[in-house]
Coordinates of C-alpha atoms and ligand atoms in Angstrom, one line a residue:
M1 CA -0.2 0.1 0.0
T2 CA 1.4 3.2 -0.8
L3 CA 1.3 6.4 1.0
A4 CA -1.2 8.0 -1.1
E5 CA -3.7 5.1 -0.4
L6 CA -2.5 5.6 3.2
L7 CA -3.8 9.3 2.8
P8 CA -5.8 10.0 -0.1
S9 CA -6.0 13.6 0.8
V10 CA -2.9 14.1 1.0
G11 CA -0.3 13.7 -2.1
A12 CA 2.7 11.3 -1.7
C13 CA 5.3 14.0 -2.2
G14 CA 4.7 17.5 -1.0
E15 CA 1.7 18.1 -3.4
P16 CA -1.1 20.2 -1.7
P17 CA -4.3 18.2 -0.7
L18 CA -6.9 18.1 -3.2
E19 CA -9.4 21.0 -2.4
E20 CA -12.1 19.7 -0.6
D21 CA -15.6 20.1 -2.7
L22 CA -14.3 20.6 -5.7
W23 CA -13.0 17.0 -7.3
P24 CA -15.4 14.6 -8.0
A25 CA -15.4 12.0 -4.9
G26 CA -13.9 9.5 -7.1
T27 CA -10.7 11.4 -7.6
G28 CA -7.6 10.3 -6.1
F29 CA -3.7 10.5 -6.0
A30 CA -1.7 8.0 -8.2
A31 CA 2.3 7.2 -8.5
G32 CA 4.3 10.3 -10.0
G33 CA 2.1 12.6 -9.1
D34 CA -0.6 11.6 -11.1
L35 CA -4.3 12.1 -10.3
L36 CA -7.0 8.9 -10.8
F37 CA -10.4 10.1 -12.5
A38 CA -13.2 7.9 -11.3
G39 CA -10.1 5.0 -11.6
V40 CA -7.9 6.4 -14.4
A41 CA -5.0 8.0 -14.0
M42 CA -5.5 11.4 -15.7
T43 CA -1.8 11.3 -18.1
Q44 CA -3.7 7.9 -19.4
L45 CA -6.5 9.9 -20.4
A46 CA -5.1 13.0 -21.5
A47 CA -2.6 10.6 -23.9
R48 CA -5.5 8.2 -25.1
F49 CA -7.9 11.0 -25.8
G50 CA -6.1 13.7 -26.4
T51 CA -6.3 17.8 -24.9
P52 CA -8.2 19.6 -24.1
C53 CA -10.6 16.7 -23.2
Q54 CA -13.5 17.1 -20.9
L55 CA -13.6 14.7 -18.4
L56 CA -17.5 13.8 -16.4
D57 CA -17.3 11.3 -13.7
E58 CA -20.7 9.3 -14.1
N59 CA -21.3 8.2 -10.6
E60 CA -20.7 11.5 -9.4
V61 CA -23.4 13.0 -11.2
R62 CA -25.8 9.9 -10.3
R63 CA -24.5 10.6 -6.5
R64 CA -25.6 14.1 -6.3
A65 CA -28.9 13.5 -8.3
R66 CA -29.7 11.1 -5.9
A67 CA -28.5 13.3 -3.1
F68 CA -31.5 16.2 -4.3
Q69 CA -34.3 13.0 -4.7
A70 CA -33.0 11.6 -0.9
A71 CA -33.6 15.2 0.3
L72 CA -36.6 16.3 -1.0
P73 CA -38.4 12.7 -2.2
E74 CA -41.8 14.0 -2.2
A75 CA -41.0 16.4 -5.0
E76 CA -39.8 16.1 -8.9
I77 CA -36.1 16.9 -9.3
A78 CA -35.9 18.3 -13.0
F79 CA -32.2 18.0 -14.3
A80 CA -32.0 21.8 -16.1
G81 CA -30.5 20.1 -19.2
K82 CA -28.9 23.3 -20.8
A83 CA -26.1 22.7 -17.9
L84 CA -24.8 19.5 -19.7
P85 CA -26.7 18.6 -22.8
C86 CA -25.8 15.4 -24.0
R87 CA -27.5 12.1 -24.5
A88 CA -25.2 10.1 -22.2
V89 CA -26.0 12.4 -19.2
F90 CA -29.9 12.6 -20.1
R91 CA -29.6 9.0 -20.1
W92 CA -28.4 8.5 -16.3
L93 CA -30.4 10.6 -15.1
S94 CA -33.8 9.8 -16.6
A95 CA -33.0 6.2 -15.6
E96 CA -32.1 7.8 -11.7
G97 CA -35.6 8.9 -12.1
L98 CA -35.0 12.8 -12.8
S99 CA -37.3 14.6 -15.2
V100 CA -35.4 16.3 -17.5
D101 CA -36.1 20.8 -18.9
V102 CA -34.9 21.8 -22.2
C103 CA -34.8 25.5 -23.8
S104 CA -34.8 24.7 -27.4
A105 CA -35.8 22.2 -30.3
G106 CA -32.5 21.2 -29.9
E107 CA -32.5 20.1 -26.7
L108 CA -35.7 18.6 -26.8
A109 CA -34.6 16.7 -29.8
C110 CA -31.3 15.2 -28.0
A111 CA -33.5 14.3 -24.7
L112 CA -35.9 12.5 -26.4
S113 CA -33.2 10.6 -28.2
A114 CA -31.8 10.0 -25.2
G115 CA -35.3 8.1 -24.4
V116 CA -36.5 10.4 -21.9
P117 CA -40.3 9.7 -21.8
A118 CA -42.1 12.8 -23.3
E119 CA -44.1 13.5 -19.9
R120 CA -40.9 13.8 -18.0
I121 CA -39.9 17.1 -20.2
L122 CA -40.4 20.1 -19.2
F123 CA -40.0 22.8 -21.8
H124 CA -38.8 26.2 -20.9
G125 CA -37.1 29.6 -22.6
N126 CA -37.9 33.0 -23.2
V127 CA -38.4 32.7 -27.2
K128 CA -39.9 29.5 -28.3
T129 CA -40.1 29.8 -32.1
A130 CA -42.9 28.3 -33.6
E131 CA -40.6 25.3 -34.4
D132 CA -39.8 24.8 -30.9
L133 CA -43.6 24.8 -30.0
K134 CA -44.6 22.4 -33.0
A135 CA -41.6 20.2 -31.6
A136 CA -42.8 20.6 -27.8
V137 CA -46.3 19.7 -28.7
S138 CA -46.1 17.1 -31.4
A139 CA -43.8 15.1 -28.6
G140 CA -45.9 15.8 -26.3
V141 CA -43.9 16.9 -23.4
G142 CA -45.6 17.3 -19.9
R143 CA -45.4 20.7 -19.6
I144 CA -44.8 24.0 -21.5
V145 CA -43.6 26.7 -19.2
L146 CA -45.5 29.8 -20.6
D147 CA -43.0 33.3 -20.4
S148 CA -45.2 35.8 -22.4
F149 CA -48.9 36.9 -23.6
D150 CA -47.6 36.3 -26.9
E151 CA -46.5 32.7 -26.2
I152 CA -50.4 32.2 -24.5
E153 CA -52.1 33.0 -27.8
Q154 CA -49.0 31.0 -30.1
L155 CA -49.7 28.1 -28.3
G156 CA -52.9 28.1 -27.2
A157 CA -53.2 27.7 -31.4
L158 CA -51.3 25.1 -32.0
A159 CA -52.2 22.6 -28.7
I160 CA -55.0 20.5 -27.3
A161 CA -55.1 20.9 -23.6
Q162 CA -51.5 21.2 -23.4
P163 CA -50.4 21.1 -19.6
V164 CA -48.8 24.4 -18.9
L165 CA -47.3 26.2 -15.9
I166 CA -46.8 29.8 -15.5
R167 CA -43.4 31.6 -15.5
V168 CA -43.6 34.4 -12.3
I169 CA -41.1 37.1 -11.7
P170 CA -41.2 36.3 -7.9
D171 CA -39.1 39.6 -7.5
V172 CA -36.5 37.9 -5.1
D173 CA -33.0 39.0 -5.4
A174 CA -30.6 36.0 -5.5
H175 CA -27.5 38.1 -5.1
T176 CA -25.5 36.5 -7.4
H177 CA -24.5 38.0 -11.0
P178 CA -26.3 40.3 -12.8
A179 CA -26.3 37.8 -15.9
I180 CA -27.4 35.3 -14.5
T181 CA -30.3 37.1 -11.9
T182 CA -33.5 36.2 -13.4
G183 CA -36.0 36.4 -10.6
T184 CA -36.2 40.4 -10.1
A185 CA -38.3 42.7 -11.8
G186 CA -36.3 44.6 -15.1
Q187 CA -35.3 41.2 -16.8
K188 CA -36.4 39.3 -19.6
F189 CA -37.8 36.1 -18.3
G190 CA -41.6 35.5 -17.4
F191 CA -44.4 37.1 -16.1
P192 CA -44.2 40.2 -13.2
L193 CA -45.9 39.5 -9.9
G194 CA -49.0 42.1 -11.1
S195 CA -49.7 40.7 -14.3
V196 CA -50.2 37.0 -13.3
P197 CA -54.0 37.5 -12.5
R198 CA -54.4 38.4 -15.9
A199 CA -52.0 35.4 -17.3
V200 CA -54.3 33.1 -15.5
E201 CA -57.5 34.4 -17.0
R202 CA -55.7 33.8 -20.4
V203 CA -54.7 30.4 -19.8
L204 CA -58.0 29.5 -18.2
A205 CA -60.1 30.9 -21.1
H206 CA -57.9 29.1 -23.7
P207 CA -59.1 25.8 -24.9
G208 CA -55.4 24.8 -26.0
L209 CA -54.2 25.1 -22.9
R210 CA -54.5 23.5 -19.2
L211 CA -52.9 25.1 -15.8
A212 CA -51.0 22.5 -13.8
G213 CA -49.4 25.4 -11.7
L214 CA -46.6 28.0 -11.6
H215 CA -42.9 28.5 -11.7
C216 CA -40.3 30.7 -11.0
H217 CA -36.3 30.5 -11.2
I218 CA -34.6 33.7 -9.3
G219 CA -31.2 32.9 -10.7
S220 CA -27.6 30.6 -11.3
Q221 CA -25.2 30.0 -8.9
V222 CA -27.5 31.5 -5.8
R223 CA -26.0 30.9 -2.6
S224 CA -28.7 31.9 -0.4
V225 CA -31.2 30.2 1.0
A226 CA -33.1 32.7 2.5
A227 CA -34.0 34.4 -1.4
Y228 CA -35.3 30.7 -2.0
E229 CA -37.1 31.0 1.3
E230 CA -39.1 34.3 0.0
A231 CA -39.2 32.9 -3.4
A232 CA -41.3 29.9 -2.0
R233 CA -43.3 32.3 0.2
R234 CA -44.5 34.7 -3.0
M235 CA -45.1 31.9 -5.2
S236 CA -47.4 29.7 -2.1
R237 CA -49.5 32.6 -1.5
L238 CA -49.6 33.6 -5.4
L239 CA -50.9 30.2 -5.9
R240 CA -53.3 30.2 -3.1
A241 CA -55.1 33.1 -4.9
L242 CA -55.4 31.5 -8.0
P243 CA -59.1 31.4 -9.0
V244 CA -58.8 27.4 -9.3
R245 CA -56.3 24.8 -7.7
V246 CA -53.7 23.6 -9.6
E247 CA -51.2 20.9 -8.5
Q248 CA -47.8 21.9 -9.3
L249 CA -44.9 24.5 -7.6
D250 CA -41.5 24.8 -9.6
L251 CA -38.9 26.3 -7.5
G252 CA -36.4 26.6 -10.4
G253 CA -32.9 25.6 -9.7
G254 CA -29.8 28.0 -9.4
F255 CA -28.0 26.1 -6.8
A256 CA -24.6 27.5 -6.1
A257 CA -21.4 25.1 -7.1
P258 CA -18.1 25.8 -5.2
Y259 CA -15.6 26.6 -8.1
L260 CA -12.4 27.9 -5.5
P261 CA -10.9 26.3 -2.4
G262 CA -12.8 27.2 0.6
E263 CA -15.8 27.6 -1.2
R264 CA -18.8 25.3 0.2
P265 CA -21.5 23.3 -1.3
F266 CA -25.2 24.5 -1.4
D267 CA -26.9 24.3 2.0
L268 CA -29.7 21.4 0.6
A269 CA -30.5 20.4 3.7
G270 CA -31.1 24.3 5.3
F271 CA -33.0 25.0 1.4
V272 CA -35.2 21.9 2.2
Q273 CA -36.3 22.4 5.5
R274 CA -37.2 26.2 4.9
I275 CA -38.9 25.7 1.4
R276 CA -40.9 23.4 3.5
A277 CA -41.7 25.2 6.2
A278 CA -42.7 28.2 4.0
V279 CA -44.8 26.2 1.1
N280 CA -46.7 24.6 4.4
Y281 CA -46.8 27.4 6.1
E282 CA -48.7 29.3 3.2
C283 CA -50.8 26.3 1.7
A284 CA -53.6 24.4 3.3
R285 CA -52.8 21.5 0.5
P286 CA -49.4 22.0 -0.4
P287 CA -48.4 21.5 -4.1
K288 CA -46.4 19.1 -5.8
L289 CA -43.1 20.6 -5.7
T290 CA -40.5 20.5 -8.5
L291 CA -37.0 21.7 -8.3
E292 CA -35.1 22.1 -11.5
P293 CA -31.1 21.9 -10.8
G294 CA -28.3 22.2 -13.3
R295 CA -25.2 23.5 -12.6
S296 CA -25.1 21.4 -9.1
I297 CA -25.9 18.2 -10.0
V298 CA -23.3 18.1 -13.0
A299 CA -20.1 21.0 -12.3
N300 CA -18.3 19.3 -9.8
A301 CA -18.5 15.9 -11.8
G302 CA -16.3 17.5 -14.3
V303 CA -12.5 18.2 -14.7
T304 CA -10.9 19.3 -18.1
L305 CA -7.3 18.2 -18.7
Y306 CA -5.0 20.9 -20.8
R307 CA -1.6 20.7 -22.4
V308 CA 0.7 23.9 -20.9
I309 CA 2.1 24.9 -24.7
T310 CA 4.2 28.0 -23.4
V311 CA 5.1 29.7 -20.2
K312 CA 5.9 33.4 -20.1
P313 CA 6.3 35.3 -16.6
G314 CA 3.0 35.2 -15.0
F315 CA 1.2 33.4 -17.8
V316 CA 1.1 29.8 -18.5
A317 CA -0.7 29.1 -21.8
V318 CA -2.3 25.9 -22.3
D319 CA -4.2 24.4 -25.7
G320 CA -7.6 25.3 -25.0
G321 CA -9.6 28.9 -23.7
M322 CA -12.9 30.8 -24.2
S323 CA -13.7 28.3 -26.9
D324 CA -14.2 25.6 -23.9
N325 CA -14.7 27.8 -21.6
P326 CA -16.2 31.3 -22.3
R327 CA -17.3 31.6 -18.2
P328 CA -14.3 33.9 -17.2
A329 CA -15.1 36.2 -20.4
L330 CA -19.0 36.2 -19.6
Y331 CA -19.3 36.9 -16.4
G332 CA -15.8 37.0 -14.4
A333 CA -15.8 33.0 -13.0
R334 CA -13.0 32.1 -11.2
Y335 CA -10.9 28.1 -11.7
T336 CA -8.1 26.7 -9.6
A337 CA -5.9 24.5 -11.8
R338 CA -3.4 22.1 -10.9
L339 CA 0.2 20.4 -12.2
V340 CA -0.7 16.4 -13.0
G341 CA 1.8 13.8 -14.2
R342 CA 5.1 14.8 -12.0
H343 CA 6.1 15.8 -8.6
T344 CA 7.5 18.7 -7.9
R345 CA 9.2 20.4 -5.3
A346 CA 9.2 23.5 -6.9
K347 CA 7.9 26.9 -4.6
R348 CA 4.4 27.7 -6.0
R349 CA 3.9 31.0 -7.4
T350 CA 0.9 33.2 -8.2
M351 CA 0.1 32.6 -12.4
T352 CA -2.8 33.1 -14.6
V353 CA -3.9 30.4 -17.1
V354 CA -4.8 31.9 -20.2
G355 CA -6.2 30.3 -23.2
R356 CA -5.0 29.6 -27.2
H357 CA -7.6 32.5 -28.5
C358 CA -6.8 36.2 -29.8
E359 CA -8.4 38.2 -27.0
A360 CA -6.7 39.3 -23.8
G361 CA -10.0 37.7 -22.0
D362 CA -9.3 34.8 -22.9
I363 CA -8.3 33.5 -19.5
L364 CA -8.7 29.7 -17.8
A365 CA -7.9 30.7 -13.7
A366 CA -7.1 33.8 -12.7
D367 CA -4.0 34.0 -10.1
V368 CA -3.5 30.4 -9.1
Q369 CA -0.7 28.7 -7.4
L370 CA 1.4 26.7 -9.6
P371 CA 4.9 25.5 -9.2
E372 CA 7.5 27.9 -10.6
D373 CA 9.1 24.8 -12.4
I374 CA 5.7 24.1 -14.7
H375 CA 7.2 24.1 -18.3
A376 CA 5.5 23.7 -21.8
G377 CA 4.1 19.7 -22.2
D378 CA 3.1 19.6 -18.3
L379 CA -0.5 18.4 -17.7
L380 CA -2.9 20.8 -15.9
A381 CA -6.5 19.9 -14.6
V382 CA -9.1 22.1 -14.0
P383 CA -12.0 21.3 -12.0
V384 CA -15.2 22.2 -11.9
T385 CA -16.3 22.2 -15.4
G386 CA -19.1 19.5 -15.6
A387 CA -21.6 22.5 -15.9
Y388 CA -22.0 25.0 -19.1
H389 CA -18.6 24.2 -20.5
H390 CA -19.5 21.7 -23.0
A391 CA -23.2 23.7 -23.4
L392 CA -21.2 27.3 -24.0
A393 CA -18.2 26.1 -26.4
S394 CA -17.2 27.3 -29.5
N395 CA -15.6 27.1 -32.2
Y396 CA -13.9 30.6 -32.1
N397 CA -10.9 30.7 -34.1
L398 CA -12.0 27.7 -36.0
V399 CA -10.8 25.7 -33.0
G400 CA -13.0 22.2 -32.8
R401 CA -14.4 21.9 -29.4
P402 CA -13.1 19.1 -27.0
P403 CA -14.5 15.8 -26.4
L404 CA -16.4 14.9 -23.4
I405 CA -15.3 11.9 -21.5
G406 CA -17.4 9.5 -19.5
V407 CA -15.5 7.7 -16.8
R408 CA -16.9 5.2 -14.2
D409 CA -15.1 2.6 -11.9
G410 CA -12.3 2.6 -14.1
E411 CA -13.4 2.5 -17.7
A412 CA -13.0 5.5 -19.7
R413 CA -15.5 6.0 -23.0
T414 CA -16.0 8.9 -25.6
L415 CA -19.8 10.6 -25.1
V416 CA -19.1 13.2 -27.4
R417 CA -16.0 13.1 -29.8
R418 CA -14.1 15.9 -30.7
E419 CA -14.8 17.8 -33.2
T420 CA -12.8 17.6 -36.4
E421 CA -11.7 20.1 -39.2
E422 CA -14.2 18.4 -41.4
D423 CA -16.7 18.9 -39.0
L424 CA -16.0 22.7 -39.0
L425 CA -15.7 23.1 -43.1
R426 CA -18.9 20.6 -43.9
R427 CA -21.6 23.4 -43.1
D428 CA -19.0 25.9 -44.6
V429 CA -20.6 25.7 -48.4
G430 CA -20.0 28.8 -49.8
Ligands
PLP501 C1 -30.9 27.5 -16.0 C2 -32.1 27.2 -15.9 C3 -32.1 26.0 -14.5 C4 -30.6 25.0 -13.9 O1 -29.8 26.3 -13.1 P1 -28.8 26.1 -13.1 O2 -27.7 27.3 -12.3 O3 -27.6 25.3 -13.7 O4 -29.2 25.1 -11.4 C5 -33.6 25.8 -13.9 N1 -34.6 26.2 -14.5 C6 -34.8 27.2 -15.6 C7 -35.9 28.1 -16.2 C8 -33.2 27.9 -15.7 O5 -33.6 28.6 -17.1

């Protein structure tokens, strides 16, 4: 037995410990400064699949889905598919009994082709085109979440007794980044509180629609349990005041994931206790609750591997960048990074990991501690890349998007293959 096996959270040769709560539970130290990802050495994964490469720990994804179900067994848990839209993930989570949220005909096609039952699909979005609505209706999706008065008419004209939820802006500030705040007045999603009675009236009057409940989603990367409690209270009051009884209250997703050392996971137990109390207090006959976690199920199940290409004073440049992770450029997201695959006793220095793209904002991890002898050819692992990475990737600079590799119990397989130059040129038909 090696020292690393005896002390799984401590590196064998003075490497810093694995930052608590950031890495999948199946991550551990291996010989030669390597890390095991769900039982496979990261250096082997990089050699077999190339870099950059997005790894996903299947057991971790399933474990997190089960944690939501165990915390609130009476609720429906719907995975927000936009966080990681891929067939394998939809299949795993559907097998775990989760529903799936989609917000385009493309995401719907992905969920259907993964075998997610249509009745367990919720269709969201502030813009649903005629094609989106037709695809949703013809698939027979379980619920469509109405976002505007126009949409009530647009969907009503196509559907027959389609179950719908009305998306409400509860006007609760989730204290997160403005780009991912969605629960306050003055943003583009849903019906303001004051217009809800009129929306309900219109839906009830429409033969094409059947009102199944109310929905809200206050934002993403939300840490505040109090913000959810306030939203639950407001939504419950609204539900109680409806002229008809509806069975469902969907409180959305947005539960924060820890990205940096020292950040704590979302307080799921505290959240459940407080929203349950709020809903039970306000409603004599409590509705069926739905939660829509996306990030909190997949973010910490993912790690991206990059190869160091060049080093300059203060900068480590790798073979990926804002094309596989635009989140730092979009909303100042912060990440950590660590050297994998060799031992070093070199001092740690503050450095910034940058990408290969032609923008100064192409940063992957600002001000991280890396050994000062880091050099071209080294392998870097960046944790917490399971949510909104594959989903937000682009072809900027005509760089092919990285593969998504699923790993479970020592076995790795490609879930989404690397994009090739042929893929990139196929659409360019001029
Ligand atoms: C994005 C979104 C979610 C999931 O948000 P996360 O931050 O990934 O948990 C849930 N519901 C709706 C309506 C969304 O738009």
